[in-house]
Coordinates of C-alpha atoms in Angstrom, one line a residue:
M1 CA 11.9 19.3 11.6
S2 CA 12.3 19.1 15.4
A3 CA 10.6 15.9 16.7
I4 CA 12.7 12.8 17.0
G5 CA 9.7 10.6 16.4
S6 CA 8.1 7.8 18.3
S7 CA 10.1 4.5 18.3
R8 CA 12.3 2.6 20.7
T9 CA 15.4 3.9 18.9
S10 CA 14.1 7.5 19.1
A11 CA 13.6 7.2 22.9
E12 CA 17.1 5.8 23.3
I13 CA 18.6 8.6 21.2
A14 CA 16.7 11.2 23.3
S15 CA 18.1 9.8 26.6
Q16 CA 21.7 10.4 25.8
P17 CA 22.4 13.6 27.7
A18 CA 21.3 12.0 31.0
V19 CA 23.1 8.8 30.1
W20 CA 26.4 10.6 29.5
R21 CA 26.1 12.2 32.9
Q22 CA 25.7 8.7 34.4
A23 CA 28.7 7.5 32.5
A24 CA 30.9 10.3 33.9
A25 CA 29.5 9.7 37.4
S26 CA 30.3 6.0 37.2
L27 CA 34.0 6.6 36.4
P28 CA 35.4 5.8 39.9
R29 CA 34.0 2.3 39.8
Q30 CA 34.9 1.7 36.2
A31 CA 38.5 3.0 36.2
S32 CA 40.2 -0.4 36.8
A33 CA 39.2 -1.6 33.3
L34 CA 40.6 1.5 31.6
P35 CA 44.1 2.3 30.4
R36 CA 46.7 3.7 32.7
R37 CA 48.7 6.8 31.7
G38 CA 51.8 5.9 29.6
E39 CA 50.6 2.4 28.6
R40 CA 50.8 1.3 25.0
V41 CA 47.2 0.4 24.3
A42 CA 45.1 -1.3 21.6
V43 CA 41.4 -0.7 21.5
V44 CA 39.2 -3.2 19.6
G45 CA 35.6 -3.7 18.7
C46 CA 33.2 -4.6 15.9
G47 CA 31.0 -2.3 13.9
T48 CA 30.0 0.8 15.9
S49 CA 32.3 -0.3 18.8
W50 CA 35.2 -0.3 16.4
F51 CA 34.4 3.3 15.3
M52 CA 34.2 4.4 18.9
A53 CA 37.6 2.7 19.4
Q54 CA 39.0 4.8 16.6
S55 CA 37.8 8.0 18.1
Y56 CA 39.1 7.2 21.6
A57 CA 42.5 6.1 20.2
V58 CA 43.0 9.5 18.7
L59 CA 41.8 11.4 21.7
R60 CA 44.0 9.4 24.1
E61 CA 47.2 9.6 22.0
T62 CA 46.7 13.3 21.1
G63 CA 46.0 14.1 24.7
G64 CA 49.4 12.6 25.7
H65 CA 47.9 9.7 27.7
G66 CA 49.8 7.1 25.7
E67 CA 50.3 5.5 22.3
T68 CA 47.0 4.0 21.2
D69 CA 45.9 2.0 18.2
A70 CA 42.4 0.8 17.2
F71 CA 41.5 -2.3 15.3
A72 CA 38.5 -4.3 14.3
A73 CA 38.7 -7.3 16.6
S74 CA 39.0 -9.7 13.7
E75 CA 42.1 -7.7 12.4
F76 CA 44.1 -7.4 15.6
P77 CA 47.8 -8.0 15.0
V78 CA 48.4 -10.8 17.4
G79 CA 52.1 -10.8 18.3
R80 CA 52.5 -7.0 18.4
R81 CA 53.4 -5.8 21.9
Y82 CA 50.9 -3.8 23.9
D83 CA 50.6 -3.1 27.6
R84 CA 46.8 -3.4 27.6
V85 CA 44.0 -4.3 25.2
L86 CA 40.7 -2.7 25.7
A87 CA 37.6 -4.3 24.1
I88 CA 34.3 -2.5 23.5
T89 CA 31.3 -4.7 23.2
R90 CA 27.7 -3.7 23.9
S91 CA 26.3 -7.2 24.1
G92 CA 29.3 -8.9 25.7
T93 CA 28.7 -11.9 23.3
T94 CA 30.4 -10.8 20.0
T95 CA 32.3 -13.8 18.7
E96 CA 35.4 -11.9 17.3
V97 CA 35.8 -10.0 20.5
L98 CA 35.5 -13.0 22.8
D99 CA 37.9 -15.1 20.6
L100 CA 40.5 -12.4 20.8
L101 CA 40.2 -11.9 24.5
H102 CA 40.5 -15.7 25.1
R103 CA 43.6 -15.8 22.8
L104 CA 45.2 -12.9 24.7
K105 CA 44.4 -14.3 28.2
G106 CA 47.5 -14.3 30.4
T107 CA 49.8 -12.6 27.8
V108 CA 48.6 -9.0 28.2
A109 CA 46.3 -7.1 30.5
T110 CA 42.8 -6.9 29.1
G111 CA 39.8 -4.7 29.8
A112 CA 36.4 -4.4 28.4
V113 CA 33.4 -2.0 28.4
T114 CA 30.0 -3.7 28.0
A115 CA 26.3 -3.0 28.7
D116 CA 25.5 -6.5 30.1
P117 CA 27.1 -7.9 33.2
D118 CA 25.6 -11.4 32.6
T119 CA 27.6 -12.2 29.5
P120 CA 30.8 -14.1 28.6
V121 CA 32.9 -11.0 28.4
M122 CA 32.9 -10.7 32.2
R123 CA 35.0 -13.9 32.3
A124 CA 37.0 -13.2 29.1
A125 CA 38.6 -9.9 30.2
D126 CA 40.7 -9.2 33.3
A127 CA 38.5 -6.2 34.3
V128 CA 35.2 -4.9 32.9
A129 CA 33.5 -1.6 33.0
V130 CA 29.7 -2.1 33.0
L131 CA 27.5 0.6 31.5
D132 CA 24.2 -1.3 32.1
F133 CA 22.3 2.0 32.4
A134 CA 23.2 2.7 28.8
D135 CA 22.0 -0.7 27.4
E136 CA 19.5 -0.7 24.6
E137 CA 16.7 -2.7 23.3
S138 CA 17.3 -1.5 19.8
V139 CA 19.4 -3.4 17.3
V140 CA 20.8 -0.1 16.0
Q141 CA 23.3 1.1 18.6
T142 CA 23.1 4.7 19.7
R143 CA 23.4 5.5 23.4
F144 CA 25.7 2.8 24.4
A145 CA 28.2 3.9 21.9
T146 CA 28.2 7.5 22.9
A147 CA 28.0 6.7 26.6
N148 CA 31.2 4.6 26.1
L149 CA 33.0 7.5 24.5
A150 CA 31.6 9.9 27.2
L151 CA 33.1 7.6 29.9
L152 CA 36.5 7.5 28.1
R153 CA 36.5 11.2 27.6
A154 CA 35.7 11.7 31.3
H155 CA 38.6 9.5 32.2
L156 CA 41.0 11.5 30.0
E157 CA 39.6 14.7 31.5
S158 CA 40.1 13.4 35.0
E159 CA 43.8 12.8 34.2
N160 CA 44.3 16.2 32.4
A161 CA 44.7 14.4 29.1
L162 CA 42.0 15.9 27.0
P163 CA 43.5 17.2 23.7
A164 CA 43.5 21.0 23.1
G165 CA 40.2 22.1 21.6
V166 CA 38.1 19.1 23.0
L167 CA 35.4 20.3 25.3
P168 CA 35.0 19.2 28.9
L169 CA 32.2 16.6 29.1
D170 CA 29.9 18.9 30.9
D171 CA 29.9 21.2 27.9
A172 CA 29.4 18.3 25.6
V173 CA 26.3 17.3 27.6
R174 CA 24.9 20.7 27.3
D175 CA 25.4 20.6 23.5
A176 CA 23.8 17.1 23.5
E177 CA 20.7 18.7 25.2
R178 CA 20.5 21.0 22.2
A179 CA 21.1 18.2 19.7
V180 CA 18.1 16.1 20.8
S181 CA 15.7 18.8 19.9
E182 CA 17.4 21.2 17.6
P183 CA 15.5 21.3 14.3
L184 CA 17.1 19.5 11.3
D185 CA 17.1 21.2 8.0
A186 CA 13.9 20.2 6.3
A187 CA 15.7 19.6 3.0
V188 CA 18.3 17.2 4.4
P189 CA 16.2 14.0 5.0
G190 CA 15.1 14.1 1.3
A191 CA 18.6 13.9 0.0
E192 CA 19.6 10.9 -2.1
Q193 CA 23.2 10.6 -0.8
F194 CA 25.2 11.6 2.3
T195 CA 28.9 12.1 2.8
F196 CA 30.2 12.4 6.4
L197 CA 33.5 14.0 7.1
G198 CA 35.8 14.0 10.2
T199 CA 39.2 15.2 11.3
G200 CA 41.3 13.5 13.9
W201 CA 39.1 11.9 16.6
T202 CA 35.9 12.8 14.7
C203 CA 36.8 10.5 11.7
G204 CA 35.4 7.7 13.8
L205 CA 32.2 9.7 14.4
A206 CA 31.9 10.2 10.6
L207 CA 32.2 6.5 10.0
E208 CA 29.6 5.8 12.7
A209 CA 27.1 8.4 11.3
A210 CA 27.4 6.8 7.9
L211 CA 26.8 3.3 9.4
K212 CA 23.7 4.6 11.3
M213 CA 22.2 5.9 8.0
R214 CA 22.9 2.5 6.3
E215 CA 21.6 0.4 9.2
A216 CA 18.4 2.3 9.9
A217 CA 17.5 3.8 6.6
G218 CA 19.3 1.8 4.0
A219 CA 20.7 5.1 2.7
W220 CA 23.6 5.6 0.3
T221 CA 26.3 7.0 2.7
E222 CA 30.0 7.4 2.7
A223 CA 32.6 8.7 5.2
Y224 CA 36.1 10.1 4.8
P225 CA 38.7 12.2 6.6
A226 CA 37.8 15.8 5.7
M227 CA 41.0 16.5 3.8
E228 CA 40.4 13.4 1.6
Y229 CA 37.2 14.9 0.3
R230 CA 38.8 16.7 -2.6
H231 CA 40.7 13.5 -3.5
G232 CA 37.7 11.8 -5.2
P233 CA 34.7 11.8 -2.9
I234 CA 33.7 15.3 -4.1
S235 CA 32.9 13.8 -7.4
I236 CA 29.6 12.4 -6.1
T237 CA 28.5 15.7 -4.5
G238 CA 25.9 17.8 -6.2
P239 CA 22.2 18.9 -6.0
G240 CA 20.2 16.7 -3.7
R241 CA 23.3 15.4 -1.9
V242 CA 24.5 16.3 1.5
T243 CA 28.0 16.8 3.0
W244 CA 28.0 16.7 6.8
A245 CA 31.2 17.5 8.8
F246 CA 31.9 16.6 12.4
G247 CA 34.0 19.5 13.8
R248 CA 35.1 22.5 11.8
L249 CA 35.7 22.2 8.1
P250 CA 39.1 22.7 6.6
E251 CA 39.5 26.1 5.0
G252 CA 37.9 26.4 1.6
L253 CA 35.9 23.1 1.8
A254 CA 32.5 24.8 2.4
G255 CA 33.1 26.7 -0.8
D256 CA 33.9 23.5 -2.7
V257 CA 30.6 21.9 -1.6
D258 CA 28.7 25.0 -2.7
R259 CA 30.5 25.2 -6.0
V260 CA 29.3 21.7 -7.0
G261 CA 25.8 22.3 -5.8
G262 CA 25.9 20.1 -2.6
T263 CA 24.1 20.9 0.7
L264 CA 26.4 21.5 3.6
V265 CA 24.8 20.7 7.0
A266 CA 25.1 23.3 9.7
D267 CA 23.4 23.5 13.1
S268 CA 21.0 26.2 14.3
T269 CA 23.9 28.7 14.6
G270 CA 24.5 28.4 10.8
V271 CA 28.0 27.2 11.4
A272 CA 29.2 23.7 10.7
G273 CA 31.0 22.4 13.7
S274 CA 29.7 24.7 16.4
L275 CA 28.3 21.7 18.4
D276 CA 30.6 19.3 20.2
P277 CA 31.1 16.6 17.6
L278 CA 29.8 13.8 19.8
A279 CA 26.6 15.8 20.4
D280 CA 26.4 16.4 16.6
L281 CA 26.4 12.6 16.2
I282 CA 23.0 12.7 18.0
R283 CA 21.6 14.8 15.2
A284 CA 22.9 12.3 12.6
Q285 CA 21.2 9.5 14.6
R286 CA 18.0 11.4 14.5
L287 CA 18.4 11.9 10.8
A288 CA 18.7 8.2 10.3
V289 CA 15.4 7.6 12.1
V290 CA 13.7 10.3 10.1
C291 CA 15.0 8.9 6.8
A292 CA 14.1 5.4 7.8
K293 CA 10.5 6.3 8.4
A294 CA 10.3 8.4 5.2
R295 CA 11.5 5.4 3.2
G296 CA 9.0 3.0 4.9
H297 CA 11.6 1.3 7.1
D298 CA 11.2 0.5 10.8
P299 CA 14.3 1.8 12.6
D300 CA 13.6 -0.6 15.5
R301 CA 13.8 -3.6 13.1
P302 CA 16.6 -2.9 10.6
R303 CA 16.9 -5.3 7.6
N304 CA 19.5 -8.1 7.8
L305 CA 20.8 -7.2 11.3
T306 CA 20.8 -8.7 14.7
R307 CA 21.7 -7.1 18.0
S308 CA 24.9 -9.2 18.3
V309 CA 26.9 -11.2 15.8
V310 CA 27.5 -14.7 17.4
L311 CA 29.0 -17.1 14.9
E312 CA 28.5 -20.8 15.0
D313 CA 31.4 -23.2 15.9
G314 CA 33.2 -24.6 12.9
R315 CA 32.7 -21.4 10.9
A316 CA 35.0 -20.8 8.0

């Protein structure tokens, strides 16, 4: 199953390799909004942006760039000391993010990454990186999220702070070019349940893959750190159910999936984790579109969702 399919979401998914290159090329004009080496940093967002924050936090800290935490914007521990707070918000209008930035104004340096330069986040944060070339019409977020992480990876790479084993962004882009067209296992879209696994920085990617499947296809999906799989989640694995790992599986886990009759996702090399994990997220995005259409859903118009969550004044 090789075609992504015709939809606005599909076109945005297919554009990601080129958009990642643009993100990396834009780094010199975006750097003022990004963390400095040695700073103690909190990264915040909502939904997909929160999951990208989690992945970046692990990459940055593991790479030695500085202590880094990630929070849902609504759960930020106000009063804890940070040198900088970085907010990720595609729309620039998300209520929880704006509320937090306004609350922090003047007490800590703040930065933001957004897709829209004509939104309130431009005034709420001290400095803003604008990835307008990665903006999307779709409600379901795909290319802005990955372009954001591509920018942040490029920044770490430029400061010699990529963790060991994480590919340079040029290599990730080449893997992304494979991922937009590499055939998906024909048996996978028909599965009744999907469990996504990650390790370290890829835990955020696993959470994001599960969210994409829920948003676009209304699918039963879960996500866990890979080593937690044996501590309960394996109980739902079996025939007609998929386990998908971002990065290489812990030793013995592939055999555990096979023993209980589950399907382990691997790419065209036949090895789970041979693609850069961010590129592998593209394949999961494609799967979400395929499953949505198979279930009679329109991936461009997901149920119960809007492009940005803007809460009314006086909310509880």
